[in-house]
Amino acid sequence: MGKTGCLCCDCPTREISPISLRDEEEDERWQPLMDRSCTDVIALVIFILFWVGMFFIAAYSIAGGNAYRLAYGTDSYGNVCGMKNEKNANINLKSAGLDMTGRPYVFFMDLFNPADALEICVSKCPDQDLNSIQEVQEFAKNSSSSLCEYDVKQENILTAGQSHLGPCPSTPVKASTSFLNRCVPKDAPDFLVKFMAILNSYDIFYKVLSDVFQARAEIAGMCVLALVVALLMVALIRFVAGFVMWIFMGIVAVASIVGTALLWWTYATKNQEYYAVPENERLDENGKDVTAFLVYSIIATIATVVLLIVLIVMRKRVKLVVALFHEAGKVFMHTPLLVLQPLWTFIALALFFIYWTAVLVFLATAGEPTVDTSTGWVTYRDPEPVRYMWWYHVVGLIWTSEFFLACQQMVIAGAVTQVYFTRDKKQVSSPILKATGRLISYHLGSVAVGSFIIVLVKIPRLILTYIQAKLKDKENSCVQFTLKCCMCCLWCLENCLKYLNYNAYTVIAIEGTSFCTAARRAFLALVSNALRVVAINSVGDFVLFLGKLGVVAIVGAISLIIFRAPSEVERTDARLHYYAVPILVICVFAFFIAHCFLSVYEMVVDTLLLCFCEDCRINDGSPGREYYMDKSLLEFVENSSEALKNLDKKKKKETANANANEHVELKETDPAENAV
């Protein structure tokens, strides 16, 4: 039975045959996808308990929080503006618990120091500069919106007093605009105010938003077209992959040779010109140029030779990549709904993010109201547990998001491995549903382990990003450089772990082992097939990138025809100010749509590579140990001719046995023949 470790625990229900380190007797019994048991049960229990904590935080936040306080704002007495407030037993203030239904806006006596200034609810923000207390009183009379404390009557405004602490504001009071139900001066040097000024004025930003809104139907239609083009690209890319790969390699080789030849030609020309001048008239700068071009030429020659050797060595690996692209196309023929997996993942992530944001809003307003003895105003202080709940909630966001993405990868790997390790492809039925069933029944714990490993790397990177933002204005360049280096290393480690995790999920889909065991075997498989991995991650990714650009080019060209720039004489569409805006938006959406679908194609190719490597290592093509791979991949196996013969013999034998069984069944069920 496969051993587990590192939060790994197998249910003792069935025997699991390990992929590597197995002897020949075990190899002969190897049946992928057959033996299956629960993996990483402890990790799954921990993940469930973690989500129990998430639900506890949600219940605590909803019970103790007030989202309206964050959305509508509060005054200095704890009243939520625009709502009817109830009296709080802990707040013994005369102005607390008032009905603010007709006062939806928060007015700050001092915007630049709101923490120490009085805040009140008003029915209207001042829409003009008020340079004296008389103008403040006149504004209150004309708009029925007093900018003084609630107990100050209009006729007493002139004698009430002015200060940032109240009861009336110090003049001048700047004209304000409403932003998130807060009165913010229009000329305040704040980004949000500038942003609102842009929105409220008829300038370029308003025109851009207006163009996007006016062309919303065309943008939606082009996104649907991008979806269709991306699906067609997934179906057609296997036919053009080989041509593109060889053209790309040819261009790289020719460009390297031509570049090296030009460097040598430049060196020869400059060297000839240098020595054509009398020795006493030669300049040191020209001599340095000649030496520099000689060094450049030598380096370029060495690089070109190495590159050509690599291309020659990688030739067969590139052929394998082309064959895997063809096989990936066949996989999509058997599982066409596989391309829709990113859609379900997006829906799950969107619903989870809505839930997470709602809990976050309630958690941000879960503080208990208390009266500050120094000011006499209401303040909200978070209890000690809430400070830890913030971190818990953030970790839940990252871990759960990675968990959903890992589930998608696990389903894709399971569906592809089922197609690959089914000898008779006609018998392939519902591979996506079966892969989902195996995931839910056996491997949710393994997915939890893999996603948590990504969390362990991502959290420190986010902390370093926060520290870097805090130290942005500091002049210590050494600390900034060290932080950037650490962040870069963590980013590289995170991407390497993500790639290793997906291959570990493939091994789990094949064998049903625990995550740690599968990760070790996947790592050994990748290291032993390093050249094949490099070929797929370089040439293969380049082809997929060209596919994404192809989708963008096609959709962008059609959009350009629809939104063609009008002339002064004939305007095709007078609604738009800038015709490039909707085209740019469409191209951005088209690229992301193409990326979602072609990333699935990339996952399928990576899965097929690992399946191919394991098939080659476990089987040898002899009778009883025939390869599972398609005939198009057998040419990359050393004993391919013998394997083909054995495979043909097995198929002929299976066909003969099937015909014989059918003949016997017909003979037994024919009453006339039985009577004779």
Coordinates of N, CA and C in Angstrom, one line a residue, residues 283-498:
L283 N 43.2 56.3 -34.1 CA 42.6 56.8 -32.8 C 42.3 55.6 -31.9
D284 N 42.5 55.8 -30.6 CA 42.3 54.7 -29.7 C 40.9 54.2 -29.6
E285 N 39.9 55.2 -29.9 CA 38.5 54.8 -29.9 C 38.2 53.8 -31.0
N286 N 38.8 54.1 -32.2 CA 38.6 53.1 -33.3 C 39.1 51.8 -33.0
G287 N 40.3 51.7 -32.3 CA 40.9 50.4 -32.0 C 40.0 49.7 -31.0
K288 N 39.4 50.4 -30.0 CA 38.5 49.8 -29.1 C 37.3 49.3 -29.7
D289 N 36.8 50.0 -30.8 CA 35.6 49.5 -31.5 C 35.9 48.2 -32.2
V290 N 37.1 48.1 -32.8 CA 37.5 46.9 -33.5 C 37.6 45.7 -32.5
T291 N 38.2 46.0 -31.4 CA 38.3 44.9 -30.4 C 36.9 44.5 -29.9
A292 N 36.0 45.5 -29.7 CA 34.7 45.2 -29.2 C 33.9 44.3 -30.2
F293 N 34.0 44.7 -31.5 CA 33.3 43.9 -32.5 C 33.9 42.5 -32.6
L294 N 35.2 42.4 -32.4 CA 35.8 41.0 -32.4 C 35.2 40.2 -31.3
V295 N 35.1 40.8 -30.1 CA 34.5 40.1 -28.9 C 33.0 39.7 -29.2
Y296 N 32.3 40.7 -29.7 CA 30.9 40.4 -30.0 C 30.7 39.3 -31.0
S297 N 31.6 39.3 -32.0 CA 31.5 38.3 -33.1 C 31.8 36.9 -32.5
I298 N 32.8 36.8 -31.7 CA 33.2 35.5 -31.1 C 32.1 35.0 -30.2
I299 N 31.5 35.9 -29.3 CA 30.4 35.5 -28.5 C 29.2 35.1 -29.3
A300 N 28.9 35.8 -30.4 CA 27.7 35.5 -31.2 C 28.0 34.2 -31.9
T301 N 29.2 33.9 -32.3 CA 29.5 32.6 -33.0 C 29.3 31.5 -32.0
I302 N 29.8 31.6 -30.8 CA 29.6 30.5 -29.8 C 28.2 30.3 -29.5
A303 N 27.4 31.4 -29.4 CA 26.0 31.3 -29.1 C 25.2 30.7 -30.3
T304 N 25.6 31.0 -31.5 CA 24.9 30.4 -32.7 C 25.2 29.0 -32.8
V305 N 26.5 28.6 -32.5 CA 26.8 27.1 -32.6 C 26.1 26.4 -31.5
V306 N 26.0 26.9 -30.3 CA 25.3 26.2 -29.3 C 23.8 26.2 -29.6
L307 N 23.3 27.2 -30.2 CA 21.9 27.2 -30.5 C 21.6 26.2 -31.6
L308 N 22.4 26.1 -32.6 CA 22.2 25.1 -33.7 C 22.3 23.7 -33.2
I309 N 23.2 23.5 -32.2 CA 23.4 22.2 -31.6 C 22.1 21.8 -30.9
V310 N 21.6 22.8 -30.1 CA 20.4 22.6 -29.3 C 19.2 22.3 -30.2
L311 N 19.1 23.1 -31.4 CA 18.0 22.8 -32.3 C 18.1 21.5 -32.9
I312 N 19.3 21.0 -33.2 CA 19.4 19.7 -33.8 C 19.1 18.6 -32.7
V313 N 19.5 18.8 -31.5 CA 19.2 17.9 -30.4 C 17.7 17.9 -30.1
M314 N 17.1 19.1 -30.2 CA 15.7 19.2 -29.8 C 14.8 18.9 -31.0
R315 N 15.4 18.5 -32.1 CA 14.5 18.2 -33.3 C 13.5 17.2 -33.0
K316 N 13.9 16.1 -32.4 CA 13.0 15.0 -32.2 C 12.0 15.4 -31.1
R317 N 12.5 16.2 -30.1 CA 11.5 16.6 -29.1 C 10.5 17.5 -29.6
V318 N 10.8 18.4 -30.6 CA 9.9 19.2 -31.2 C 8.8 18.4 -32.0
K319 N 9.3 17.3 -32.6 CA 8.4 16.4 -33.3 C 7.4 15.8 -32.3
L320 N 7.9 15.5 -31.1 CA 7.0 15.0 -30.1 C 6.0 16.1 -29.7
V321 N 6.4 17.3 -29.6 CA 5.5 18.4 -29.2 C 4.4 18.5 -30.3
V322 N 4.8 18.4 -31.5 CA 3.8 18.5 -32.6 C 2.8 17.3 -32.5
A323 N 3.3 16.1 -32.2 CA 2.5 14.9 -32.0 C 1.5 15.1 -30.8
L324 N 2.0 15.7 -29.7 CA 1.2 15.9 -28.6 C 0.1 16.9 -28.9
F325 N 0.4 17.9 -29.7 CA -0.6 18.9 -30.1 C -1.7 18.2 -30.9
H326 N -1.3 17.2 -31.7 CA -2.3 16.5 -32.5 C -3.2 15.6 -31.5
E327 N -2.5 15.0 -30.6 CA -3.2 14.1 -29.6 C -4.2 15.0 -28.7
A328 N -3.7 16.2 -28.4 CA -4.6 17.1 -27.6 C -5.9 17.4 -28.4
G329 N -5.7 17.6 -29.7 CA -6.9 17.8 -30.5 C -7.9 16.6 -30.5
K330 N -7.3 15.4 -30.5 CA -8.1 14.2 -30.4 C -8.8 14.1 -29.0
V331 N -8.1 14.6 -28.0 CA -8.7 14.6 -26.7 C -10.0 15.5 -26.6
F332 N -9.8 16.6 -27.3 CA -11.0 17.6 -27.3 C -12.1 17.0 -28.2
M333 N -11.8 16.1 -29.1 CA -12.9 15.5 -29.9 C -13.7 14.6 -29.0
H334 N -13.0 13.9 -28.0 CA -13.7 13.0 -27.1 C -14.4 13.7 -26.0
T335 N -13.8 14.9 -25.6 CA -14.3 15.7 -24.5 C -14.4 17.1 -24.9
P336 N -15.4 17.5 -25.7 CA -15.5 18.9 -26.2 C -15.8 19.8 -25.1
L337 N -16.5 19.4 -24.1 CA -16.9 20.3 -23.0 C -15.7 20.6 -22.1
L338 N -14.6 20.1 -22.4 CA -13.4 20.4 -21.5 C -13.0 21.8 -21.6
V339 N -13.3 22.5 -22.7 CA -12.9 23.9 -22.9 C -13.8 24.8 -22.1
L340 N -14.9 24.3 -21.5 CA -15.8 25.1 -20.7 C -15.4 25.1 -19.2
Q341 N -14.4 24.3 -18.9 CA -14.0 24.2 -17.4 C -13.7 25.6 -16.8
P342 N -12.9 26.5 -17.6 CA -12.7 27.8 -17.0 C -14.0 28.6 -16.7
L343 N -15.0 28.3 -17.4 CA -16.3 29.0 -17.2 C -16.9 28.7 -15.8
W344 N -16.9 27.3 -15.5 CA -17.4 26.9 -14.2 C -16.6 27.4 -13.1
T345 N -15.2 27.4 -13.3 CA -14.3 27.9 -12.3 C -14.6 29.4 -12.0
F346 N -14.8 30.1 -13.1 CA -15.0 31.6 -13.0 C -16.3 31.8 -12.2
I347 N -17.3 31.1 -12.5 CA -18.6 31.2 -11.7 C -18.4 30.9 -10.3
A348 N -17.7 29.8 -10.0 CA -17.5 29.5 -8.5 C -16.6 30.5 -7.8
L349 N -15.6 31.1 -8.5 CA -14.8 32.1 -7.9 C -15.5 33.4 -7.7
A350 N -16.4 33.7 -8.7 CA -17.2 35.0 -8.6 C -18.2 34.9 -7.4
L351 N -18.8 33.7 -7.2 CA -19.8 33.6 -6.1 C -19.0 33.6 -4.8
F352 N -17.9 33.0 -4.7 CA -17.1 33.0 -3.5 C -16.6 34.4 -3.2
F353 N -16.2 35.2 -4.2 CA -15.6 36.5 -4.0 C -16.8 37.4 -3.5
I354 N -18.0 37.3 -4.0 CA -19.1 38.1 -3.5 C -19.3 37.8 -2.0
Y355 N -19.3 36.5 -1.7 CA -19.5 36.1 -0.3 C -18.4 36.7 0.6
W356 N -17.1 36.6 0.1 CA -16.0 37.0 0.9 C -16.1 38.5 1.1
T357 N -16.4 39.3 0.0 CA -16.5 40.7 0.1 C -17.6 41.2 1.1
A358 N -18.8 40.5 1.0 CA -19.9 40.8 1.9 C -19.5 40.6 3.4
V359 N -18.8 39.5 3.7 CA -18.3 39.2 5.0 C -17.3 40.3 5.4
L360 N -16.4 40.7 4.5 CA -15.4 41.7 4.8 C -16.0 43.0 5.2
V361 N -17.1 43.4 4.5 CA -17.8 44.7 4.8 C -18.4 44.6 6.2
F362 N -19.0 43.5 6.6 CA -19.6 43.4 7.9 C -18.5 43.3 9.0
L363 N -17.3 42.6 8.6 CA -16.2 42.5 9.6 C -15.6 43.9 9.8
A364 N -15.6 44.7 8.8 CA -15.0 46.1 9.0 C -15.8 47.0 9.9
T365 N -17.1 46.6 10.1 CA -18.0 47.4 10.9 C -18.5 46.7 12.1
A366 N -17.6 45.7 12.6 CA -18.0 44.9 13.7 C -17.5 45.5 15.0
G367 N -17.0 46.7 15.0 CA -16.5 47.3 16.3 C -17.7 47.7 17.2
E368 N -17.4 47.8 18.5 CA -18.3 48.2 19.5 C -18.2 49.8 19.6
P369 N -19.4 50.5 19.6 CA -19.3 51.9 19.8 C -19.0 52.3 21.2
T370 N -18.1 53.2 21.4 CA -17.8 53.7 22.7 C -17.6 55.3 22.6
V371 N -17.8 55.9 23.7 CA -17.6 57.4 23.8 C -16.2 57.7 24.2
D372 N -15.6 58.5 23.3 CA -14.2 59.0 23.6 C -14.3 60.1 24.6
T373 N -13.7 59.9 25.8 CA -13.8 60.9 26.8 C -13.1 62.2 26.5
S374 N -12.1 62.2 25.6 CA -11.4 63.5 25.3 C -12.3 64.4 24.4
T375 N -13.1 63.8 23.5 CA -13.8 64.6 22.5 C -15.3 64.6 22.8
G376 N -15.8 63.5 23.5 CA -17.2 63.3 23.7 C -17.9 62.8 22.5
W377 N -17.2 62.2 21.5 CA -17.8 61.7 20.3 C -17.7 60.1 20.4
V378 N -18.5 59.5 19.5 CA -18.5 58.1 19.4 C -17.4 57.6 18.5
T379 N -16.7 56.6 19.0 CA -15.7 55.9 18.1 C -16.0 54.4 18.2
Y380 N -15.5 53.7 17.2 CA -15.6 52.3 17.1 C -14.3 51.6 17.2
R381 N -14.2 50.7 18.1 CA -12.9 50.0 18.4 C -13.2 48.5 18.2
D382 N -12.3 48.0 17.4 CA -12.4 46.5 17.1 C -11.9 45.7 18.3
P383 N -12.7 44.7 18.7 CA -12.3 43.8 19.8 C -11.0 43.1 19.3
E384 N -10.3 42.6 20.3 CA -9.0 41.9 20.1 C -9.2 40.8 19.1
P385 N -10.2 39.9 19.2 CA -10.3 38.8 18.2 C -10.4 39.3 16.7
V386 N -11.0 40.5 16.5 CA -11.3 40.9 15.1 C -10.0 41.1 14.4
R387 N -8.9 41.6 15.1 CA -7.6 41.8 14.4 C -7.1 40.5 13.8
Y388 N -7.3 39.4 14.5 CA -6.8 38.1 14.0 C -7.8 37.6 12.9
M389 N -9.1 38.0 13.0 CA -10.0 37.5 12.0 C -9.7 38.1 10.6
W390 N -9.1 39.3 10.6 CA -8.7 39.9 9.3 C -7.7 39.0 8.6
W391 N -6.7 38.6 9.3 CA -5.7 37.7 8.7 C -6.3 36.4 8.3
Y392 N -7.1 35.8 9.2 CA -7.8 34.6 8.9 C -8.6 34.7 7.6
H393 N -9.3 35.8 7.5 CA -10.2 36.0 6.3 C -9.4 36.1 5.1
V394 N -8.2 36.8 5.1 CA -7.4 37.0 3.9 C -6.8 35.6 3.5
V395 N -6.3 34.8 4.5 CA -5.8 33.5 4.2 C -6.9 32.6 3.5
G396 N -8.1 32.8 4.0 CA -9.3 32.0 3.5 C -9.5 32.4 2.0
L397 N -9.3 33.7 1.7 CA -9.5 34.1 0.3 C -8.5 33.4 -0.6
I398 N -7.2 33.5 -0.2 CA -6.2 32.9 -1.0 C -6.3 31.4 -1.1
W399 N -6.5 30.7 0.0 CA -6.5 29.3 0.0 C -7.7 28.7 -0.8
T400 N -8.9 29.3 -0.6 CA -10.1 28.9 -1.3 C -10.0 29.1 -2.8
S401 N -9.4 30.3 -3.1 CA -9.3 30.6 -4.6 C -8.3 29.6 -5.2
E402 N -7.2 29.3 -4.6 CA -6.3 28.3 -5.1 C -6.9 26.9 -5.1
F403 N -7.8 26.6 -4.1 CA -8.5 25.3 -4.1 C -9.4 25.1 -5.3
F404 N -10.2 26.2 -5.6 CA -11.0 26.1 -6.8 C -10.2 25.9 -8.1
L405 N -9.1 26.6 -8.2 CA -8.3 26.5 -9.4 C -7.6 25.1 -9.5
A406 N -7.3 24.6 -8.3 CA -6.7 23.2 -8.3 C -7.7 22.2 -8.6
C407 N -9.0 22.4 -8.2 CA -10.0 21.4 -8.6 C -10.2 21.4 -10.1
Q408 N -10.2 22.6 -10.7 CA -10.3 22.6 -12.2 C -9.1 21.9 -12.8
Q409 N -7.9 22.1 -12.3 CA -6.8 21.3 -12.9 C -6.9 19.8 -12.7
M410 N -7.4 19.5 -11.5 CA -7.6 18.0 -11.2 C -8.6 17.4 -12.2
V411 N -9.7 18.1 -12.4 CA -10.7 17.6 -13.4 C -10.2 17.4 -14.8
I412 N -9.4 18.4 -15.2 CA -8.8 18.4 -16.6 C -7.9 17.2 -16.6
A413 N -7.0 17.1 -15.6 CA -6.0 16.0 -15.6 C -6.7 14.6 -15.6
G414 N -7.8 14.5 -14.8 CA -8.5 13.2 -14.7 C -9.2 12.9 -16.0
A415 N -9.8 13.9 -16.7 CA -10.4 13.6 -18.0 C -9.4 13.2 -19.1
V416 N -8.3 13.9 -19.1 CA -7.3 13.6 -20.1 C -6.7 12.2 -19.9
T417 N -6.3 11.9 -18.6 CA -5.7 10.6 -18.4 C -6.7 9.5 -18.7
Q418 N -8.0 9.7 -18.5 CA -8.9 8.6 -18.8 C -9.0 8.4 -20.3
V419 N -8.9 9.4 -21.1 CA -8.9 9.3 -22.5 C -7.6 8.6 -23.0
Y420 N -6.5 9.0 -22.4 CA -5.2 8.4 -22.8 C -5.1 6.9 -22.4
F421 N -5.5 6.6 -21.2 CA -5.3 5.2 -20.8 C -6.5 4.3 -21.0
T422 N -7.3 4.7 -22.0 CA -8.4 3.8 -22.5 C -7.9 3.3 -23.9
R423 N -7.7 2.0 -24.0 CA -7.2 1.5 -25.3 C -8.2 1.7 -26.4
D424 N -9.4 1.3 -26.2 CA -10.4 1.5 -27.2 C -11.1 2.8 -26.9
K425 N -10.7 3.9 -27.7 CA -11.3 5.2 -27.5 C -12.8 5.3 -27.7
K426 N -13.4 4.3 -28.4 CA -14.8 4.3 -28.6 C -15.5 4.0 -27.3
Q427 N -14.8 3.5 -26.3 CA -15.5 3.2 -25.0 C -15.4 4.3 -24.0
V428 N -14.7 5.4 -24.4 CA -14.6 6.6 -23.6 C -16.0 7.2 -23.4
S429 N -16.5 7.4 -22.2 CA -17.8 7.9 -22.0 C -17.7 8.8 -20.7
S430 N -18.2 10.0 -20.8 CA -18.3 11.0 -19.7 C -17.1 11.1 -18.9
P431 N -15.9 11.4 -19.6 CA -14.7 11.5 -18.8 C -14.7 12.6 -17.8
I432 N -15.3 13.7 -18.1 CA -15.3 14.9 -17.2 C -16.1 14.6 -16.0
L433 N -17.3 13.9 -16.1 CA -18.1 13.6 -15.0 C -17.4 12.6 -14.1
K434 N -16.8 11.6 -14.7 CA -16.0 10.6 -14.0 C -14.9 11.2 -13.2
A435 N -14.2 12.1 -13.9 CA -13.0 12.8 -13.2 C -13.5 13.6 -12.1
T436 N -14.7 14.3 -12.2 CA -15.2 15.1 -11.1 C -15.7 14.2 -10.0
G437 N -16.2 13.0 -10.3 CA -16.6 12.1 -9.3 C -15.4 11.5 -8.5
R438 N -14.4 11.2 -9.2 CA -13.1 10.7 -8.5 C -12.6 11.8 -7.6
L439 N -12.6 13.1 -8.1 CA -12.1 14.2 -7.3 C -12.9 14.3 -6.0
I440 N -14.2 14.3 -6.1 CA -15.0 14.5 -4.9 C -15.0 13.3 -4.0
S441 N -14.9 12.1 -4.6 CA -14.9 10.9 -3.7 C -13.6 10.6 -3.1
Y442 N -12.5 11.0 -3.7 CA -11.2 10.5 -3.2 C -10.1 11.6 -3.0
H443 N -10.1 12.6 -3.8 CA -8.9 13.5 -3.8 C -9.1 14.9 -3.4
L444 N -10.1 15.3 -2.7 CA -10.3 16.7 -2.3 C -9.2 17.0 -1.3
G445 N -8.7 16.0 -0.5 CA -7.6 16.3 0.5 C -6.3 16.6 -0.3
S446 N -6.0 15.9 -1.3 CA -4.8 16.2 -2.1 C -4.9 17.6 -2.7
V447 N -6.0 18.0 -3.2 CA -6.2 19.3 -3.7 C -6.0 20.4 -2.6
A448 N -6.5 20.1 -1.4 CA -6.3 21.0 -0.3 C -4.8 21.2 0.0
V449 N -4.1 20.1 0.0 CA -2.6 20.2 0.3 C -1.9 21.0 -0.8
G450 N -2.2 20.7 -2.1 CA -1.5 21.5 -3.1 C -1.8 22.9 -3.1
S451 N -3.1 23.3 -2.8 CA -3.4 24.7 -2.8 C -2.8 25.4 -1.6
F452 N -2.7 24.7 -0.5 CA -2.1 25.3 0.7 C -0.6 25.6 0.6
I453 N 0.0 24.7 -0.2 CA 1.5 25.0 -0.5 C 1.6 26.3 -1.2
I454 N 0.7 26.6 -2.2 CA 0.8 27.9 -2.9 C 0.5 29.0 -1.9
V455 N -0.4 28.8 -0.9 CA -0.6 29.9 0.1 C 0.6 30.2 0.9
L456 N 1.4 29.1 1.2 CA 2.6 29.3 2.0 C 3.6 30.2 1.3
V457 N 3.6 30.3 0.0 CA 4.5 31.1 -0.8 C 3.9 32.5 -1.1
K458 N 2.6 32.5 -1.3 CA 1.9 33.7 -1.7 C 1.8 34.7 -0.5
I459 N 1.5 34.2 0.7 CA 1.3 35.1 1.8 C 2.6 35.9 2.1
P460 N 3.8 35.3 2.2 CA 5.0 36.1 2.4 C 5.3 37.1 1.3
R461 N 4.9 36.7 0.0 CA 5.1 37.7 -1.1 C 4.2 38.9 -0.9
L462 N 3.0 38.7 -0.4 CA 2.0 39.8 -0.2 C 2.5 40.6 1.0
I463 N 3.1 40.0 2.0 CA 3.6 40.8 3.1 C 4.8 41.6 2.7
L464 N 5.7 41.1 1.8 CA 6.8 41.9 1.3 C 6.3 43.0 0.4
T465 N 5.3 42.8 -0.3 CA 4.7 43.8 -1.2 C 4.2 45.0 -0.3
Y466 N 3.5 44.6 0.8 CA 3.0 45.6 1.8 C 4.2 46.4 2.4
I467 N 5.2 45.7 2.8 CA 6.4 46.4 3.4 C 7.0 47.3 2.4
Q468 N 7.1 46.9 1.1 CA 7.7 47.7 0.1 C 6.9 49.0 -0.1
A469 N 5.6 48.9 -0.1 CA 4.7 50.0 -0.3 C 4.9 51.0 0.9
K470 N 5.1 50.5 2.1 CA 5.3 51.3 3.3 C 6.6 52.1 3.2
L471 N 7.6 51.4 2.6 CA 8.9 52.0 2.5 C 9.2 52.7 1.2
K472 N 8.2 52.9 0.4 CA 8.3 53.5 -0.9 C 9.0 54.8 -0.9
D473 N 8.7 55.7 0.1 CA 9.2 57.0 0.2 C 10.5 57.1 0.9
K474 N 11.0 56.0 1.4 CA 12.3 56.0 2.1 C 13.4 56.0 1.1
E475 N 14.6 56.5 1.5 CA 15.7 56.6 0.6 C 16.7 55.5 0.7
N476 N 16.3 54.4 1.5 CA 17.2 53.3 1.6 C 17.1 52.4 0.4
S477 N 17.9 52.6 -0.6 CA 17.8 51.8 -1.8 C 18.3 50.4 -1.6
C478 N 19.1 50.1 -0.6 CA 19.6 48.7 -0.4 C 18.4 47.9 0.1
V479 N 17.6 48.4 1.0 CA 16.4 47.7 1.5 C 15.4 47.4 0.3
Q480 N 15.2 48.5 -0.5 CA 14.3 48.3 -1.6 C 14.8 47.2 -2.6
F481 N 16.0 47.2 -2.9 CA 16.6 46.2 -3.8 C 16.5 44.8 -3.2
T482 N 16.7 44.7 -1.9 CA 16.6 43.4 -1.2 C 15.1 42.9 -1.2
L483 N 14.2 43.8 -1.0 CA 12.8 43.4 -1.0 C 12.4 43.0 -2.4
K484 N 12.8 43.7 -3.4 CA 12.5 43.3 -4.8 C 13.0 42.0 -5.2
C485 N 14.3 41.7 -4.8 CA 14.9 40.4 -5.0 C 14.1 39.3 -4.4
C486 N 13.7 39.5 -3.1 CA 13.0 38.5 -2.4 C 11.6 38.2 -3.0
M487 N 11.0 39.3 -3.4 CA 9.7 39.2 -4.1 C 9.8 38.4 -5.4
C488 N 10.9 38.7 -6.2 CA 11.1 38.0 -7.5 C 11.4 36.6 -7.2
C489 N 12.2 36.2 -6.2 CA 12.4 34.8 -5.9 C 11.2 34.1 -5.5
L490 N 10.4 34.7 -4.7 CA 9.1 34.1 -4.3 C 8.2 33.9 -5.4
W491 N 8.1 34.9 -6.4 CA 7.3 34.8 -7.5 C 7.7 33.6 -8.4
C492 N 9.0 33.5 -8.6 CA 9.5 32.3 -9.4 C 9.2 31.0 -8.7
L493 N 9.4 31.0 -7.4 CA 9.1 29.7 -6.6 C 7.6 29.4 -6.7
E494 N 6.8 30.4 -6.7 CA 5.3 30.2 -6.8 C 4.9 29.6 -8.1
N495 N 5.5 30.1 -9.2 CA 5.2 29.6 -10.5 C 5.7 28.2 -10.7
C496 N 6.9 27.9 -10.2 CA 7.5 26.5 -10.3 C 6.6 25.6 -9.5
L497 N 6.1 26.0 -8.3 CA 5.3 25.1 -7.5 C 4.0 24.9 -8.2
K498 N 3.4 25.9 -8.8 CA 2.1 25.7 -9.5 C 2.3 24.7 -10.7

